[in-house]
Coordinates of C-alpha atoms and ligand atoms in Angstrom, one line a residue:
M214 CA -5.3 107.0 -5.2
R215 CA -3.6 110.3 -5.6
N216 CA -6.6 112.7 -4.8
I217 CA -7.7 111.9 -1.1
R218 CA -10.2 114.4 0.0
L219 CA -12.7 114.0 2.9
D220 CA -15.3 112.0 1.0
N221 CA -13.1 109.4 0.0
V222 CA -10.6 108.9 2.8
T223 CA -12.4 106.4 4.9
E224 CA -13.3 104.5 1.7
V225 CA -10.0 103.9 0.5
A226 CA -8.3 103.4 4.0
S227 CA -10.7 100.7 4.2
Q228 CA -10.0 99.1 0.9
T229 CA -6.4 98.6 1.5
F230 CA -7.3 95.8 3.9
A231 CA -9.3 94.1 1.2
G232 CA -6.9 91.9 0.4
A233 CA -6.2 90.5 3.9
T234 CA -6.2 86.4 3.3
D235 CA -7.6 85.5 6.7
E236 CA -11.6 87.0 6.0
R237 CA -12.0 87.5 9.8
R238 CA -9.0 89.6 9.9
R239 CA -10.2 91.4 6.7
Q240 CA -13.4 92.1 8.4
L241 CA -12.2 93.4 11.9
S242 CA -9.3 95.7 10.1
Q243 CA -12.1 97.6 7.6
A244 CA -14.5 98.0 10.5
L245 CA -11.9 99.3 12.9
V246 CA -11.4 102.0 10.3
R247 CA -14.7 102.9 9.2
H248 CA -15.5 103.3 12.8
L249 CA -12.5 104.8 13.8
H250 CA -13.0 107.8 11.0
G251 CA -16.8 107.8 12.1
F252 CA -15.7 108.8 15.6
A253 CA -13.5 111.4 14.1
R254 CA -16.1 112.8 12.1
E255 CA -18.6 112.7 14.5
V256 CA -16.8 114.8 16.9
G257 CA -14.9 116.8 14.3
L258 CA -11.5 116.1 16.0
T259 CA -8.8 118.7 15.7
H260 CA -5.3 118.2 15.8
A261 CA -4.7 118.9 19.4
E262 CA -7.5 116.5 20.5
W263 CA -5.5 113.6 18.5
R264 CA -2.3 114.7 19.6
A265 CA -3.7 114.4 23.4
A266 CA -5.3 110.8 22.5
I267 CA -1.9 109.6 21.6
G268 CA 0.1 110.7 24.6
F269 CA -2.8 109.0 26.9
M270 CA -2.3 105.9 24.8
H271 CA 1.2 106.3 25.3
R272 CA 1.3 106.6 29.0
V273 CA -1.3 103.8 28.9
G274 CA 1.6 101.7 27.9
E275 CA 4.4 102.8 30.0
I276 CA 2.1 102.1 32.8
S277 CA 1.5 98.2 31.5
S278 CA 3.9 95.4 32.5
E279 CA 3.0 91.9 32.9
Q280 CA 1.6 92.5 36.2
R281 CA -0.6 95.6 35.5
S282 CA -2.6 95.6 32.2
E283 CA -3.2 99.4 32.4
F284 CA -5.0 98.6 28.4
T285 CA -7.5 96.1 30.1
L286 CA -8.5 98.4 32.6
L287 CA -9.4 101.3 29.7
S288 CA -11.6 98.6 28.2
D289 CA -12.9 97.8 31.5
V290 CA -13.6 101.2 32.4
L291 CA -15.3 102.2 28.4
G292 CA -17.3 99.2 28.8
L293 CA -16.2 97.0 26.1
S294 CA -14.8 94.2 28.5
S295 CA -18.4 94.0 29.6
L296 CA -19.6 93.7 25.7
V297 CA -17.2 91.3 25.1
D298 CA -18.5 89.1 27.6
L299 CA -22.2 89.9 27.2
L300 CA -21.7 88.9 23.3
G301 CA -20.2 85.6 24.4
S302 CA -23.0 85.0 26.6
P303 CA -25.6 82.5 25.5
A304 CA -29.2 82.8 25.7
G305 CA -30.1 80.4 28.4
A306 CA -26.7 80.3 30.4
T307 CA -25.6 82.2 33.4
P308 CA -23.8 85.3 32.1
G309 CA -19.8 86.3 31.7
S310 CA -18.8 89.1 33.4
V311 CA -15.3 90.5 33.8
L312 CA -12.4 88.6 34.4
G313 CA -10.0 91.5 36.2
P314 CA -6.8 91.7 36.8
F315 CA -6.3 89.3 39.7
H316 CA -6.7 86.2 38.5
T317 CA -3.5 84.0 38.8
A318 CA -3.3 80.3 37.4
G319 CA -2.5 77.2 39.5
S320 CA -4.8 77.7 42.5
P321 CA -4.7 75.0 44.8
W322 CA -6.9 72.0 44.7
L323 CA -9.2 71.6 47.9
D324 CA -11.6 68.9 48.8
N325 CA -15.1 69.7 48.2
P326 CA -16.7 71.0 50.3
A327 CA -13.7 73.6 50.4
N328 CA -12.8 76.1 53.2
L329 CA -10.9 79.3 52.7
I330 CA -11.4 81.0 55.8
G331 CA -7.7 80.4 57.4
H332 CA -6.8 83.5 59.5
N333 CA -8.7 86.1 57.6
A334 CA -10.8 88.1 59.6
G335 CA -14.5 89.2 58.2
E336 CA -18.2 87.6 58.3
R337 CA -18.4 84.1 57.9
V338 CA -20.0 82.8 55.0
L339 CA -21.1 80.1 52.8
L340 CA -21.0 80.0 49.1
R341 CA -22.9 77.1 47.8
G342 CA -24.5 76.2 44.5
R343 CA -24.9 73.8 41.5
V344 CA -23.2 73.7 38.0
L345 CA -25.9 72.5 35.4
N346 CA -26.5 72.4 31.9
A347 CA -29.3 74.6 30.1
Q348 CA -31.7 71.7 30.6
G349 CA -31.2 71.8 34.5
A350 CA -29.1 68.2 34.7
P351 CA -26.3 68.3 37.1
L352 CA -22.7 68.6 35.4
A353 CA -20.5 66.3 37.6
A354 CA -17.4 66.6 35.7
A355 CA -17.3 70.6 36.2
T356 CA -14.3 72.4 38.2
L357 CA -14.6 75.8 39.5
D358 CA -11.7 78.1 39.9
M359 CA -12.3 80.9 42.4
W360 CA -10.8 84.1 43.8
Q361 CA -12.0 87.3 46.0
N362 CA -10.6 89.7 47.9
A363 CA -9.9 89.9 51.9
A364 CA -11.8 92.1 54.5
N365 CA -9.5 94.9 54.0
G366 CA -10.6 95.2 50.1
L367 CA -7.5 93.9 48.9
Y368 CA -6.5 90.9 46.7
W369 CA -3.4 88.9 48.1
Q370 CA -2.0 90.6 45.0
M371 CA -2.0 93.9 46.7
D372 CA -1.5 92.9 50.0
P373 CA 2.4 91.7 51.5
A374 CA 0.7 90.4 54.6
Q375 CA -1.8 87.7 52.9
P376 CA -0.3 84.4 51.6
S377 CA -0.3 84.2 47.9
D378 CA -2.6 81.5 48.2
N379 CA -5.2 83.2 50.4
L380 CA -8.7 83.2 49.2
R381 CA -8.7 81.1 45.8
C382 CA -9.0 77.9 44.9
R383 CA -9.7 75.4 42.5
L384 CA -12.4 72.2 42.9
R385 CA -14.1 69.6 41.6
V386 CA -18.5 69.9 42.3
D387 CA -19.8 66.5 43.4
A388 CA -22.1 64.1 41.5
Q389 CA -24.8 66.2 42.1
G390 CA -23.0 69.4 40.6
A391 CA -23.0 70.8 44.0
F392 CA -20.0 73.1 45.4
E393 CA -19.5 74.8 49.1
I394 CA -16.7 76.9 50.0
A395 CA -16.8 78.6 53.5
T396 CA -15.2 82.0 53.2
I397 CA -15.3 85.5 54.0
R398 CA -17.5 87.6 52.9
P399 CA -16.3 90.2 50.3
M400 CA -15.8 93.7 50.5
P401 CA -16.2 96.2 47.6
Y402 CA -13.2 97.7 46.2
C403 CA -11.4 100.6 44.0
I404 CA -10.1 100.2 40.5
P405 CA -6.4 101.1 40.3
T406 CA -6.5 104.9 40.8
D407 CA -2.4 105.6 40.3
G408 CA -2.7 105.5 36.1
P409 CA -3.7 107.4 33.4
V410 CA -7.0 105.5 32.9
W411 CA -8.0 106.9 36.4
T412 CA -6.7 110.6 36.3
D413 CA -6.9 111.2 32.5
L414 CA -10.5 109.9 31.7
V415 CA -12.5 108.2 34.5
E416 CA -11.8 111.2 37.2
P417 CA -12.6 113.9 34.9
A418 CA -16.0 112.3 34.5
Q419 CA -16.7 112.3 38.3
R420 CA -17.5 108.7 38.0
S421 CA -16.7 106.4 40.9
A422 CA -14.2 104.2 41.2
W423 CA -15.7 101.8 43.2
R424 CA -16.6 98.0 42.5
P425 CA -19.4 96.2 44.1
A426 CA -18.2 93.4 46.2
H427 CA -17.9 90.3 44.7
Y428 CA -17.1 86.6 44.1
H429 CA -15.0 85.6 40.9
L430 CA -15.5 82.4 39.4
I431 CA -14.2 79.9 36.2
V432 CA -16.2 77.2 35.9
E433 CA -15.1 74.6 33.1
A434 CA -16.7 71.3 32.2
P435 CA -15.8 69.0 29.3
G436 CA -18.1 69.2 26.2
Y437 CA -19.2 73.1 27.8
R438 CA -18.4 76.4 27.3
T439 CA -16.2 77.9 29.9
L440 CA -18.0 80.4 32.2
V441 CA -16.0 83.5 33.0
T442 CA -18.2 85.3 35.7
E443 CA -18.7 86.9 39.2
L444 CA -21.3 86.3 41.9
F445 CA -22.4 90.2 43.8
D446 CA -23.9 90.8 47.0
E447 CA -27.7 92.2 47.1
E448 CA -26.9 94.6 50.0
D449 CA -23.8 96.2 48.1
P450 CA -24.0 99.9 47.8
Y451 CA -22.2 100.1 44.6
L452 CA -24.4 97.5 42.6
D453 CA -25.7 100.5 40.5
T454 CA -22.2 102.0 40.1
D455 CA -19.7 99.3 39.2
A456 CA -17.0 101.1 37.4
V457 CA -16.4 98.4 35.3
F458 CA -20.3 97.4 34.3
G459 CA -19.9 93.8 35.7
V460 CA -23.4 93.6 37.4
R461 CA -26.5 91.7 35.8
E462 CA -29.3 91.0 37.6
S463 CA -28.9 87.0 38.0
L464 CA -25.4 87.5 39.8
V465 CA -26.8 89.2 42.2
G466 CA -27.1 86.8 45.2
R467 CA -28.7 87.1 48.6
Y468 CA -27.2 86.0 51.8
E469 CA -29.7 84.1 53.9
D470 CA -29.4 83.1 57.4
V471 CA -30.1 78.8 57.2
N472 CA -30.7 76.5 60.1
D473 CA -27.7 74.2 58.9
P474 CA -25.7 72.7 62.1
A475 CA -23.4 71.1 60.0
G476 CA -22.7 74.0 57.6
A477 CA -22.2 75.9 60.8
A478 CA -19.6 73.6 62.5
R479 CA -17.7 74.1 59.0
L480 CA -18.0 77.9 59.6
G481 CA -16.7 77.6 63.0
V482 CA -19.5 80.0 64.0
P483 CA -21.9 78.9 66.9
G484 CA -24.4 77.1 65.5
P485 CA -27.3 76.2 64.6
M486 CA -27.8 79.4 61.8
C487 CA -25.0 80.3 59.4
R488 CA -24.9 82.9 56.3
V489 CA -25.4 81.4 52.7
M490 CA -25.3 82.6 49.8
H491 CA -26.9 80.2 47.1
M492 CA -26.0 80.4 43.1
D493 CA -26.8 77.7 40.5
L494 CA -24.6 78.6 37.3
V495 CA -25.7 77.3 34.0
L496 CA -23.0 76.3 31.2
A497 CA -24.2 76.0 27.4
A498 CA -22.7 73.4 25.2
A499 CA -19.8 73.7 23.4
Ligands
BEZ723 C1 -11.6 93.0 39.4 O1 -12.6 92.3 39.5 O2 -10.9 92.7 40.3 C2 -11.5 94.3 38.8 C3 -12.0 94.3 37.5 C4 -11.6 95.5 36.6 C5 -10.8 96.5 36.8 C6 -10.2 96.4 37.9 C7 -10.5 95.2 39.0
FE724 FE1 -12.1 91.7 41.3

């Protein structure tokens, strides 16, 4: 095509991907061209703005490493990660939520009920629940991978004072699909503010850097779709302004004061009362 014009450039560029042998790749490439061109047309993108955006992407790449993905953070603050989570959340199952940057493979396997308290300061609580299928039957073969931040708001990766296995574990549910983790109440904390995603995009919009307190969970069971999700705290002040759009109503739990001397003993608090959040997690069939 030797006469590229405003009225045909989008179609011509899109058509150059029509020969992709993989059908899904073709669909993704062509839709990407269409939507990028649509964005530029809608806002009347100028050269100066386009160059600034390319410079921004360079800086996002430059600060990224094995330990830090500023591109993932970019996706998070644009709500794209959350959209992908929701697109992958089947109706009738517990919805997915952001994985975040602080999952590390290989957490220690602990016996269920598990205890993560160790030397951690903070409010001692029990996180309890069951893993069920969509019909409400327990999934006795399910496993949980759980991680959270400490009372100072930091994950172990951010805090040299914490041992590398602090506040994370894997465990197997029992025959009723039930689990219990004695732990400390997670704290709200801020997304990273030392990179271009914060300085060039989020801060200029006068947005908040805060995420509401949460537990991260990966729930797996043979024959079921893996669930990557988070559980939030009903009393958290940042539930309505999560910087990365992870909150779903059904993921917001409440700590109840429960009369349970055995639970209090496992928490190491004077009984008989202890604070318990109970959340059932429903997996969709694969
Ligand atoms: C987190 O949940 O730990 C997190 C998620 C997205 C961006 C930053 C942190
Ligand atoms: Fe987190």
